[in-house]
Tab-separated table of C-alpha atoms and ligand atoms in Angstrom:
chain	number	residue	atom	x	y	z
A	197	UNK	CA	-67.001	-2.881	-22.921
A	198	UNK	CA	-64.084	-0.634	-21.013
A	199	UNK	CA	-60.420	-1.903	-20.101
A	200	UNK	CA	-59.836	-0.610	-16.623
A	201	UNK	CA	-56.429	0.592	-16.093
A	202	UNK	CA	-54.667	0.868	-12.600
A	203	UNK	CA	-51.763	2.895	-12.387
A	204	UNK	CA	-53.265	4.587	-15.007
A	205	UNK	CA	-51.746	7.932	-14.877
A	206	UNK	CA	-47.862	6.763	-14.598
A	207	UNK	CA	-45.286	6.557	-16.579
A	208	UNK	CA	-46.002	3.312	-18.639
A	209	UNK	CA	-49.783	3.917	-17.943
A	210	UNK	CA	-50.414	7.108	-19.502
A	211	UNK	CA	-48.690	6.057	-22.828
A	212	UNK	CA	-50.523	3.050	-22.878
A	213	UNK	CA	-54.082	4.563	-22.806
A	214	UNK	CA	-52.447	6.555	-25.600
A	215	UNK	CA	-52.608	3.537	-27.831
A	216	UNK	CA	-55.088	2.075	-26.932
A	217	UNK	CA	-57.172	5.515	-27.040
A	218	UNK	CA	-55.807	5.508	-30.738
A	219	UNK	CA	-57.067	2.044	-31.395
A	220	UNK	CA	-60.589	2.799	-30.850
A	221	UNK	CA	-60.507	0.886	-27.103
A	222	UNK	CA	-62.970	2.834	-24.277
A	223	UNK	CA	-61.078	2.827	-21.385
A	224	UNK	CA	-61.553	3.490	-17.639
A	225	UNK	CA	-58.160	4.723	-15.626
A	226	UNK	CA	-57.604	4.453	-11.650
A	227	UNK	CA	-55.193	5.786	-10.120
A	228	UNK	CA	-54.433	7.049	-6.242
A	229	UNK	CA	-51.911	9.205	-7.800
A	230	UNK	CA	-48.985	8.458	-5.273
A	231	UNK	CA	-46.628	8.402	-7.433
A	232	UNK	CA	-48.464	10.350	-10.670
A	233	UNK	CA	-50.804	13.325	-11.368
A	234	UNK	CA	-53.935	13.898	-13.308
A	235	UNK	CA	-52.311	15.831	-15.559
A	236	UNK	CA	-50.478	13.202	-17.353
A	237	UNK	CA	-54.293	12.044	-18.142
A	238	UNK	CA	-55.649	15.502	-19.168
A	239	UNK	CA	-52.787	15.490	-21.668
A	240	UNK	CA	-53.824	11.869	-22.871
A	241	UNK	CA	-56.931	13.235	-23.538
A	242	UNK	CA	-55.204	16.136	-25.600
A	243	UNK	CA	-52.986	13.764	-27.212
A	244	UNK	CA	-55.675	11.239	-28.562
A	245	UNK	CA	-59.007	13.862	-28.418
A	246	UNK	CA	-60.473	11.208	-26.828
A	247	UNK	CA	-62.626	11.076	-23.875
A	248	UNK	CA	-62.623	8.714	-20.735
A	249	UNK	CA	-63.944	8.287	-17.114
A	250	UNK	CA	-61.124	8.794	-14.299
A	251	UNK	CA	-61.568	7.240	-10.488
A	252	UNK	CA	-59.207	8.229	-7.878
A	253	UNK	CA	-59.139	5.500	-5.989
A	254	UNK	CA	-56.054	2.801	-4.031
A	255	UNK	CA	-56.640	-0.699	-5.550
A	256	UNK	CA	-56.699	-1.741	-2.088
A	257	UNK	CA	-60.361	0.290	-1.452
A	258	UNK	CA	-62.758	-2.308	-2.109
A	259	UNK	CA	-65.726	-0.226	-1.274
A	260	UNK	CA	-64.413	1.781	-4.103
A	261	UNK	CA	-63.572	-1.152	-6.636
A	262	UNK	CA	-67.250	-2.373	-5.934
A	263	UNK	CA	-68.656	0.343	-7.288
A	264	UNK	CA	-66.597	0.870	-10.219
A	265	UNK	CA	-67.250	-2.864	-10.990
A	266	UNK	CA	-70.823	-2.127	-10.272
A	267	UNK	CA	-71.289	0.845	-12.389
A	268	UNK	CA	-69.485	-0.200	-15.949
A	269	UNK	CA	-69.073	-3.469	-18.040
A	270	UNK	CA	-65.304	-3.800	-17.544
A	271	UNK	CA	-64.167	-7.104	-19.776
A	272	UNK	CA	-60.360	-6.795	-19.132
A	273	UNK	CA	-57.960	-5.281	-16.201
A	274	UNK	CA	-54.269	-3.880	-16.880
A	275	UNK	CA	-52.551	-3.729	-13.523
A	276	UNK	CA	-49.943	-1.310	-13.877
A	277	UNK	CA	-50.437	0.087	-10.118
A	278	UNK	CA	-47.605	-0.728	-8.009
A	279	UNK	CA	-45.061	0.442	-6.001
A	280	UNK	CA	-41.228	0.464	-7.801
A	281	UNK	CA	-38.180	1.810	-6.208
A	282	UNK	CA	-35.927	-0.800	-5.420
A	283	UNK	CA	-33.812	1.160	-2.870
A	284	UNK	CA	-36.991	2.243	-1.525
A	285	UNK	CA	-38.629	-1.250	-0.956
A	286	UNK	CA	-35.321	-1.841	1.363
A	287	UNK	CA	-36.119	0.308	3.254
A	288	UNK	CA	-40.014	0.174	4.049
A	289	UNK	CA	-40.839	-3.542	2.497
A	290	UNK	CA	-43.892	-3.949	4.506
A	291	UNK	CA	-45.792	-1.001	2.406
A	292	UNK	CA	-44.414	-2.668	-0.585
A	293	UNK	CA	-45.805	-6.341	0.400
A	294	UNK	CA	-49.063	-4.431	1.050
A	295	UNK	CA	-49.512	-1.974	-1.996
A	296	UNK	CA	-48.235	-4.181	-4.513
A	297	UNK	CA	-49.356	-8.151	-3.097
A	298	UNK	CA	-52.349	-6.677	-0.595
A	299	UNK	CA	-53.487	-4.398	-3.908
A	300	UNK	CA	-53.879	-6.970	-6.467
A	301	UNK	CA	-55.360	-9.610	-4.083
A	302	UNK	CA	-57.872	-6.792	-4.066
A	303	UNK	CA	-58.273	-6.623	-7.429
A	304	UNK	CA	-58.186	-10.249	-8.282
A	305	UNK	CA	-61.156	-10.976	-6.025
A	306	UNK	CA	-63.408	-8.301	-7.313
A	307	UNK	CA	-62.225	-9.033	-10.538
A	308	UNK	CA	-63.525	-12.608	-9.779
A	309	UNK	CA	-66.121	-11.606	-8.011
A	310	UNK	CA	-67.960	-10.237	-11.322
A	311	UNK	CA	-66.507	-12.819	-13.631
A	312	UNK	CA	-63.858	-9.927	-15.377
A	313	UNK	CA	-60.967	-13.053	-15.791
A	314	UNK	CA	-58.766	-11.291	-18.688
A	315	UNK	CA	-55.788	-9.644	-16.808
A	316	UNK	CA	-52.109	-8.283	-17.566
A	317	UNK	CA	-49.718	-7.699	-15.078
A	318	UNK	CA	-46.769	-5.743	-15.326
A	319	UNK	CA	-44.064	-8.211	-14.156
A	320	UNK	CA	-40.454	-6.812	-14.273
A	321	UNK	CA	-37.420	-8.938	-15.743
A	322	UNK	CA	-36.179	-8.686	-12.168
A	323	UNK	CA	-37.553	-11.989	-11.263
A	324	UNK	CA	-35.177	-13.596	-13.781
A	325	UNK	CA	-32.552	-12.738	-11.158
A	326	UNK	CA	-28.728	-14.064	-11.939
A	327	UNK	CA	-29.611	-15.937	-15.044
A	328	UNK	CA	-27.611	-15.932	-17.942
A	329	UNK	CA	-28.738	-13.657	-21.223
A	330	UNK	CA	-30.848	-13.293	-23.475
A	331	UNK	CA	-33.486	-14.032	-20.447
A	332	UNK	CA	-36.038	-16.772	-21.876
A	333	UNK	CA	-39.867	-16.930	-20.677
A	334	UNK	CA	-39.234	-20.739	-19.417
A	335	UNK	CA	-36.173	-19.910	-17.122
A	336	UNK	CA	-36.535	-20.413	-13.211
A	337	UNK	CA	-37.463	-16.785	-11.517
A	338	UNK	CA	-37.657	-15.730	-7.787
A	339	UNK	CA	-34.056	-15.502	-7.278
A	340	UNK	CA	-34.285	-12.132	-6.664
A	341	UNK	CA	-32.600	-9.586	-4.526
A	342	UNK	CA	-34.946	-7.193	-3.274
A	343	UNK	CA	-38.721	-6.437	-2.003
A	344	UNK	CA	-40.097	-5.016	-4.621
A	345	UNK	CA	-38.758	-7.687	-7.129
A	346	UNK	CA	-40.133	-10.085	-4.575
A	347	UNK	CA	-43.752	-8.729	-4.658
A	348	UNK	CA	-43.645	-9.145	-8.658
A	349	UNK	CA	-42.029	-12.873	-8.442
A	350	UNK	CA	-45.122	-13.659	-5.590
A	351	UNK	CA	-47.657	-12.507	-7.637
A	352	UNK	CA	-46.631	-14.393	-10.876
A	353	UNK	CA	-46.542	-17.131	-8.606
A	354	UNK	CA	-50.115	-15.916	-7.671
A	355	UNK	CA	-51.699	-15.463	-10.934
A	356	UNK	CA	-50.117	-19.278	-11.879
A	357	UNK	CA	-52.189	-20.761	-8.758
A	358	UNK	CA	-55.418	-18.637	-10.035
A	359	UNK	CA	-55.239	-20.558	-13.689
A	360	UNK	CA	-54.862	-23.710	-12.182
A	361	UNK	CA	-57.736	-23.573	-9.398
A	362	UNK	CA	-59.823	-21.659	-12.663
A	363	UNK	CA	-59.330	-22.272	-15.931
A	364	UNK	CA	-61.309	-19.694	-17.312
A	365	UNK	CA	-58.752	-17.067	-16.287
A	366	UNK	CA	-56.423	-15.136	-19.377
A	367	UNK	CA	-53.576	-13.865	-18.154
A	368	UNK	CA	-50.389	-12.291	-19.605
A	369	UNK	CA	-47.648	-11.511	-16.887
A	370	UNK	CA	-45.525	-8.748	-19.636
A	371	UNK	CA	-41.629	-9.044	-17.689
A	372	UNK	CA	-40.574	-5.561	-18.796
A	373	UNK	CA	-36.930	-4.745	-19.443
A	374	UNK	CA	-35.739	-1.286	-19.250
A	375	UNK	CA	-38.329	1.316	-20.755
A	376	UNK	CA	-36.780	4.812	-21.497
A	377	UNK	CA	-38.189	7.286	-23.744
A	378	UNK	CA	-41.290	9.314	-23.828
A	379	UNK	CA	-44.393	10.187	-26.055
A	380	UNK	CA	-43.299	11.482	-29.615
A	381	UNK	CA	-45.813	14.917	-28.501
A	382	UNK	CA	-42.992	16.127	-25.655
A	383	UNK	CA	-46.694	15.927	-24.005
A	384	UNK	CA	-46.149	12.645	-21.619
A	385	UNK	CA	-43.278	11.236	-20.193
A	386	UNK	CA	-41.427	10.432	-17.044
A	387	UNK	CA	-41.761	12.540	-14.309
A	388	UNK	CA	-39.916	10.655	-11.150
A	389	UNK	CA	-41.021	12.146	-7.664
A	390	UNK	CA	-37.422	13.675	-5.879
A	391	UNK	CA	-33.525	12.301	-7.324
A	392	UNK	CA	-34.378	9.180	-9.810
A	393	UNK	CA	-33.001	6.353	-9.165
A	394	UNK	CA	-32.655	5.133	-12.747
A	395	UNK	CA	-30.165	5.260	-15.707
A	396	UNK	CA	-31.862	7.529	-18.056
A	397	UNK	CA	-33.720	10.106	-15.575
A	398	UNK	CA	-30.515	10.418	-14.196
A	399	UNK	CA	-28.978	11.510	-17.754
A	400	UNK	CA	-31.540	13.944	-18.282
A	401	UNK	CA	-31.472	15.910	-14.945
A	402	UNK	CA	-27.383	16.058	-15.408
A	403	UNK	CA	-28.164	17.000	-19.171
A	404	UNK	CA	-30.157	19.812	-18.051
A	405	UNK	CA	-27.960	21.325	-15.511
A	406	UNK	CA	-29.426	19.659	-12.263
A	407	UNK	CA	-27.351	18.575	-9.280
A	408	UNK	CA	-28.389	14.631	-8.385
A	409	UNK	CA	-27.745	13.405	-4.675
A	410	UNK	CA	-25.471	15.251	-2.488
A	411	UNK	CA	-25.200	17.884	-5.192
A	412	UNK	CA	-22.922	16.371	-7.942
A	413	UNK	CA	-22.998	18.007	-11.012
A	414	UNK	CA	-21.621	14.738	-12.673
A	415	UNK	CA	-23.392	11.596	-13.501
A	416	UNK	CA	-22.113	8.804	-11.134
A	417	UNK	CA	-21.174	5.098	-13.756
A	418	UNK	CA	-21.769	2.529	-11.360
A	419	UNK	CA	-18.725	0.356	-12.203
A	420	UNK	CA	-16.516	0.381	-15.254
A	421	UNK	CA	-14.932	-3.064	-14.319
A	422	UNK	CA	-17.651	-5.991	-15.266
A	423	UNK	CA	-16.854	-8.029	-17.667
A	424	UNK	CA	-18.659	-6.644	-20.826
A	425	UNK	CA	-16.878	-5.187	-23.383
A	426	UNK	CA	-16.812	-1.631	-22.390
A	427	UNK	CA	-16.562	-2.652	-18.841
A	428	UNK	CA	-19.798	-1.285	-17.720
A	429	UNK	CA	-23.557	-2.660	-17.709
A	430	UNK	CA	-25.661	-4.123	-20.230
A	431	UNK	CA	-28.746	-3.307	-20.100
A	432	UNK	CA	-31.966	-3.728	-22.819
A	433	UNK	CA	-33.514	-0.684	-23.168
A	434	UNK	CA	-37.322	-0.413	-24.730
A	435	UNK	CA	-39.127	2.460	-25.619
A	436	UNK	CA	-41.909	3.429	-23.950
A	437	UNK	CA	-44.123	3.687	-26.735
A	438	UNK	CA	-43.161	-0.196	-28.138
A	439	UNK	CA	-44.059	-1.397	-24.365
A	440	UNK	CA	-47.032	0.737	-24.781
A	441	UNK	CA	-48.098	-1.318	-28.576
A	442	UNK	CA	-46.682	-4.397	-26.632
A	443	UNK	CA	-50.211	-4.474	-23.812
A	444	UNK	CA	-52.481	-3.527	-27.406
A	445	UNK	CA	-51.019	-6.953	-28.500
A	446	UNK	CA	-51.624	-8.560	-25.455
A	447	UNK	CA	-55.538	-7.230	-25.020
A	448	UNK	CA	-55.794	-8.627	-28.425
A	449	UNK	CA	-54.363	-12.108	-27.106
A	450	UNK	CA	-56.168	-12.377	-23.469
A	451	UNK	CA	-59.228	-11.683	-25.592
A	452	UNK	CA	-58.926	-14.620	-27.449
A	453	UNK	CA	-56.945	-17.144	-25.283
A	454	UNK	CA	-56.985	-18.468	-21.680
A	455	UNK	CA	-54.191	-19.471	-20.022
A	456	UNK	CA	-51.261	-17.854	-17.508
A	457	UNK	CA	-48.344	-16.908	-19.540
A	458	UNK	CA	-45.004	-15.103	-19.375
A	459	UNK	CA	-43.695	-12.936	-22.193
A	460	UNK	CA	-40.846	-10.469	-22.222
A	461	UNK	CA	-40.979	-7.058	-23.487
A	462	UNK	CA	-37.582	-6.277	-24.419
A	463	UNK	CA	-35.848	-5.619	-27.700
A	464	UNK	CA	-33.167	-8.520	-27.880
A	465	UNK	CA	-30.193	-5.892	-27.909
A	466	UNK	CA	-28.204	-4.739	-24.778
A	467	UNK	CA	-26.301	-1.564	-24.608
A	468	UNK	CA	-23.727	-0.630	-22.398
A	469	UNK	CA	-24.342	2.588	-19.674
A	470	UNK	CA	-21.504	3.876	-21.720
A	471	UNK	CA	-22.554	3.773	-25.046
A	472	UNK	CA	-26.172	5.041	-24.023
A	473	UNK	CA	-24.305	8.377	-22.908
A	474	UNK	CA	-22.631	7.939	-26.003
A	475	UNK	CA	-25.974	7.707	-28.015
A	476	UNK	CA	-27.771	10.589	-26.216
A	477	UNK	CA	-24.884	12.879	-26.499
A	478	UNK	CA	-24.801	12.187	-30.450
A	479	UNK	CA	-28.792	12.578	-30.716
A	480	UNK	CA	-29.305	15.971	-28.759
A	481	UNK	CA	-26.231	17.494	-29.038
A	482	UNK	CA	-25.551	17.550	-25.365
A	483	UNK	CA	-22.564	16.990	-23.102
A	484	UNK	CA	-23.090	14.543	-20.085
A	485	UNK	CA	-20.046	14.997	-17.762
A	486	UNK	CA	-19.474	11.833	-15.714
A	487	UNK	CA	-17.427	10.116	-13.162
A	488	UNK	CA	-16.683	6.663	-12.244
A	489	UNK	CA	-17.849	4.933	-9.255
A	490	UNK	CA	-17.629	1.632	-7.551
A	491	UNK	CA	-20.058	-0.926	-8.674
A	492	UNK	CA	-24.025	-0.230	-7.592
A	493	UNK	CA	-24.714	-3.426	-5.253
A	494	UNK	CA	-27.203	-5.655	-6.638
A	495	UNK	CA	-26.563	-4.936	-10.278
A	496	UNK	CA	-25.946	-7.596	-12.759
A	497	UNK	CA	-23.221	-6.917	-15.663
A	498	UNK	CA	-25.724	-8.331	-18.544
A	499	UNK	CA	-29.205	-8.482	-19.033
A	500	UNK	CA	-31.514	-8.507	-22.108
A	501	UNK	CA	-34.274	-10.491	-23.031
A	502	UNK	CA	-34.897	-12.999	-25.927
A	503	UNK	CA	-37.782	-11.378	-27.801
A	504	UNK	CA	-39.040	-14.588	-29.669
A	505	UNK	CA	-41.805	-15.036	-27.613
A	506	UNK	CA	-43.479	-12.105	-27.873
A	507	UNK	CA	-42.904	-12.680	-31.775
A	508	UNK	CA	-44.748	-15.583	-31.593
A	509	UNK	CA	-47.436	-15.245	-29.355
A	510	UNK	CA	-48.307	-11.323	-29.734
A	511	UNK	CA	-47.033	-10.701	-32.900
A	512	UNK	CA	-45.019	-8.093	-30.913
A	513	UNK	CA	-41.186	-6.601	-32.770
A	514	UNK	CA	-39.858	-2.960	-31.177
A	515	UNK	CA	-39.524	0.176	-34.092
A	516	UNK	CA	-37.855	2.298	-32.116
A	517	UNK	CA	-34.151	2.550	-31.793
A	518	UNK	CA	-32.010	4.167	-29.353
A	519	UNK	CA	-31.283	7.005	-30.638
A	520	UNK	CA	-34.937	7.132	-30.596
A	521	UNK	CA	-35.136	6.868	-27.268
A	522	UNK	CA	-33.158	9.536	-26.585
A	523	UNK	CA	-34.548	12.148	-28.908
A	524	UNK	CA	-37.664	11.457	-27.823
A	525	UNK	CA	-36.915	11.813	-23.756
A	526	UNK	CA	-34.878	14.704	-24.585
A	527	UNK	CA	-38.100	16.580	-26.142
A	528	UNK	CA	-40.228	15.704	-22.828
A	529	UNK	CA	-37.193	16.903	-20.495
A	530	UNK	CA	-36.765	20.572	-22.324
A	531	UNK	CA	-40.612	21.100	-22.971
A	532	UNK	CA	-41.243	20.129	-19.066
A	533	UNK	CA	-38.453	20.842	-17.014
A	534	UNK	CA	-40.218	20.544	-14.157
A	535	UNK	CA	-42.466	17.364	-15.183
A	536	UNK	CA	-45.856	18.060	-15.004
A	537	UNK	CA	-45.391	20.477	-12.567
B	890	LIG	P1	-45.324	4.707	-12.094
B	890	LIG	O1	-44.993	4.874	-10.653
B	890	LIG	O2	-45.089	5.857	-12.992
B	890	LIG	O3	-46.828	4.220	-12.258
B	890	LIG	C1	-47.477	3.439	-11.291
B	890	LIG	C2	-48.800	4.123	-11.004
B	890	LIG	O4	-49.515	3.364	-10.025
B	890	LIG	C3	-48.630	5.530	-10.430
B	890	LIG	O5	-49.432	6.430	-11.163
B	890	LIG	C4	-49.109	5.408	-8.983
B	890	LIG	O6	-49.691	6.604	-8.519
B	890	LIG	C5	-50.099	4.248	-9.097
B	890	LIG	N1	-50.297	3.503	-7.854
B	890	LIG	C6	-49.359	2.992	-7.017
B	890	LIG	N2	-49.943	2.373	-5.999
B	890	LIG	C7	-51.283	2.458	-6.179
B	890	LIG	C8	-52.423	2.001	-5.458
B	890	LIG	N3	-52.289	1.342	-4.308
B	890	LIG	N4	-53.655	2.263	-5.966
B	890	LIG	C9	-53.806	2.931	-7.126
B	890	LIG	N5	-52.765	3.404	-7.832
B	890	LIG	C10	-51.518	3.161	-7.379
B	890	LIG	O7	-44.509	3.420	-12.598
B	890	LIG	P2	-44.339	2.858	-14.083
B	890	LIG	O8	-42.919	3.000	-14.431
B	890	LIG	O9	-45.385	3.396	-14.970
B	890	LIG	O10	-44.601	1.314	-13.792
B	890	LIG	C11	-45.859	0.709	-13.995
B	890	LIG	C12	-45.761	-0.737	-13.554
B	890	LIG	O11	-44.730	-1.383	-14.306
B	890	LIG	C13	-45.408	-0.929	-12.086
B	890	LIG	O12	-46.133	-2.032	-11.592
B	890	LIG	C14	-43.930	-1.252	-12.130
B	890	LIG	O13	-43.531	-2.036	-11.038
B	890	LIG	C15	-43.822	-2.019	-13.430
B	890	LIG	N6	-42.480	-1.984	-14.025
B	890	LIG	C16	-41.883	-0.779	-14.263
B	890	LIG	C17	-40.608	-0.740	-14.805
B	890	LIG	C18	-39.886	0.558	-15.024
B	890	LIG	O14	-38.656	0.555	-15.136
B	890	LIG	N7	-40.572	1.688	-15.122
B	890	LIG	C19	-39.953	-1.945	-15.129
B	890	LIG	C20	-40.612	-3.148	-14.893
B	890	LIG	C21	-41.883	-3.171	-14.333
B	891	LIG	C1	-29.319	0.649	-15.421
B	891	LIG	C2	-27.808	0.555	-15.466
B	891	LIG	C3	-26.661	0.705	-13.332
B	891	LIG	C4	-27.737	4.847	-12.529
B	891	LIG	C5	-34.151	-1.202	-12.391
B	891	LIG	C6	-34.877	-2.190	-11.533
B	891	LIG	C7	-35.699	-3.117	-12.376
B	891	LIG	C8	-36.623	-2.334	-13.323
B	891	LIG	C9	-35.905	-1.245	-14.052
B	891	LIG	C10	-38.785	-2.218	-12.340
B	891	LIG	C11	-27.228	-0.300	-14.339
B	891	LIG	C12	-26.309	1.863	-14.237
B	891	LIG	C13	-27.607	3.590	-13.096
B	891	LIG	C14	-26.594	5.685	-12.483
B	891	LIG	C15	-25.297	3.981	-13.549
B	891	LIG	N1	-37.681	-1.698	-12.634
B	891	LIG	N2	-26.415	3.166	-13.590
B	891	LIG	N3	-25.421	5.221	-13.002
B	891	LIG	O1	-31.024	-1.496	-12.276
B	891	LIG	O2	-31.302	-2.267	-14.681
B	891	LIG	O3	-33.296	-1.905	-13.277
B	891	LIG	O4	-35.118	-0.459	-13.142
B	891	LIG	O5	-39.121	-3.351	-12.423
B	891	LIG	O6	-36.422	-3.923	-11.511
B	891	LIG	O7	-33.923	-2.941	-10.786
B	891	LIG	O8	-32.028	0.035	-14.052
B	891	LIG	O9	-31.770	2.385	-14.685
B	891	LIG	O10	-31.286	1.720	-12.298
B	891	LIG	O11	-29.728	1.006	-14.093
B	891	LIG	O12	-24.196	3.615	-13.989
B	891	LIG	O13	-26.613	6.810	-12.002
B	891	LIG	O14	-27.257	1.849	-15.280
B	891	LIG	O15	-25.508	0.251	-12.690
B	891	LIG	O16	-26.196	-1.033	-14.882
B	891	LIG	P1	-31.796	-1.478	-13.523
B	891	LIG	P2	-31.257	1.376	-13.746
């Protein structure tokens, strides 16, 4: 029996078939590579010394899923294959309804189509929207800003109908918080395509010396006037590597229940953009020069998650601490400072 993984060779992807590589699971990994390379897999090979089978392939290709369906006994999906800048999905929603809602309508149906009915999703605590913190599995969702957090709130919505026309289905929907950090090696880690976007990628190319948008040579603090204690955003930051252990825990659980169900992946704590500077500065020895800016639009000034259900259902707590975090991104930035490239 394999787990086929889409969005295999990503970020969250690769580090995941790490663990579950190290837990003895055979795994299968798909990936169109549009936002990824098959590097990051060659090193998960490396990493474990573990062999697996890789398929190029867009989870929209149905010819394709047929006969990768056809050809191995596949008893559970992860469905990390998506689409995720939120600036980006602004600005051309219509590939982001149809990569990310199109794709796993794709996937569900073959899925269904040879009785494979054990799934997790990689949901995003974006759906929680405006609510107040720590962010709890039962609160409403789909207030939500943006396309791309739109195509994860529809297809939680989805995956709900699914259980309740078929109750045979297992599926965890994992609402990630904010993962940062890489593999332990310096072998894997984030490697965004152009000027990231996000928080810490945006650390580490000021850290090492490289202008972000419009050439700045300074990180840019979106806001230093919420109303948080340091006056900028709270955020709950998770490392890779616990998100990673977090979908072991869950194969374990959509193995052995059914049912559609929510669960954060978060640690509990929030930290402030502020003191993560603070944090990476102490544990690398680094200086990240910043500047102040007005507030990003769209961000909120607190979010973390409750971790109790995770706790409970998956047996899942987070080991690694910030500082943790940032060591351990640091590593992957000065061993690859050009990615995988
Ligand atoms: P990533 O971009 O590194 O990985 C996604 C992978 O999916 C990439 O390798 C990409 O090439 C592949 N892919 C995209 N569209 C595809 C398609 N149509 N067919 C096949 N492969 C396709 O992103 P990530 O950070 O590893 O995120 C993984 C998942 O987790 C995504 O669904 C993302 O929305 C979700 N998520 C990420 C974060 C985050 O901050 N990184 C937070 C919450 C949720
Ligand atoms: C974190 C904090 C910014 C950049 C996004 C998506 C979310 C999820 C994770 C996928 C915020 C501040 C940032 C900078 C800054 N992805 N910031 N200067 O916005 O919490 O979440 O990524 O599901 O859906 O919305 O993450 O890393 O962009 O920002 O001050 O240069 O850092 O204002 O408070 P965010 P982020």
């Amino acid at each position: 029996m394999s787990i086929l993984i889409t969005g295999a060779a990503g970020y969250i992807g690769s580090h995941t078939c790490v663990e579950l590589l190290n837990r003895g699971e055979d795994i299968i990994a798909l990936d169109n590579y549009v936002n990824s390379c098959s590097e990051s897999l060659k090193r998960v090979k490396e990493i474990t010394g573990r062999s697996f089978k890789e398929e190029e392939c867009d989870i929209r290709d149905m010819a394709k899923l047929e006969r990768i369906f056809t050809e191995n006994d596949i008893d559970t999906v992860i469905h990390f294959a998506g689409l995720k800048a939120v600036g980006e999905s602004c600005v051309i929603p219509l590939e982001y309804y149809d990569n990310n809602i199109s794709g796993t309508v794709t996937m569900l149906e073959i899925m269904k189509k040879y009785n494979v009915k054990r799934l997790i999703f990689s949901s995003s605590a974006t759906v929680y929207g405006d609510n107040k913190s720590p962010m709890t599995e039962d609160m409403p969702t789909g207030n939500v800003t943006n396309p791309y957090g739109r195509t994860k709130f529809f297809i939680e919505e989805m995956l709900k109908d699914l259980y309740v026309s078929d109750n045979d289905w297992s599926i965890a929907m994992l609402r990630y918080f904010n993962p940062i950090g890489a593999h332990e090696s310096g072998r894997i880690g984030e490697d965004p395509n152009g000027i990231p976007n996000n928080l810490m990628p945006r650390i580490t190319r000021i850290a090492s010396g490289k202008p972000l948008d419009g050439g700045q040579t300074e990180l840019t603090v979106y806001g230093d006037d919420y109303d948080t204690p340091d006056g900028t955003c709270i955020r709950d930051y998770i490392h890779v590597v616990d998100l990673a252990i977090g979908h072991v825990k869950a194969i374990d659980y959509v193995r052995n229940h059914r049912g559609v169900n929510a669960i954060n992946l978060g640690t509990g704590k929030g930290y402030s953009v502020f003191e993560l500077i603070n944090t990476f500065e102490e544990a690398t020895g680094v200086k990240v020069p910043y500047k102040i800016l007005p507030r990003r639009m769209g961000d909120l000034a607190d979010v973390y998650s409750s971790p109790e259900k995770a706790k409970k259902v998956l047996g899942f707590e987070t080991e690694r601490d910030l500082k943790k975090m940032c060591e351990d991104v640091w590593r992957w930035v000065k061993n690859n400072p050009n990615g995988y490239k």
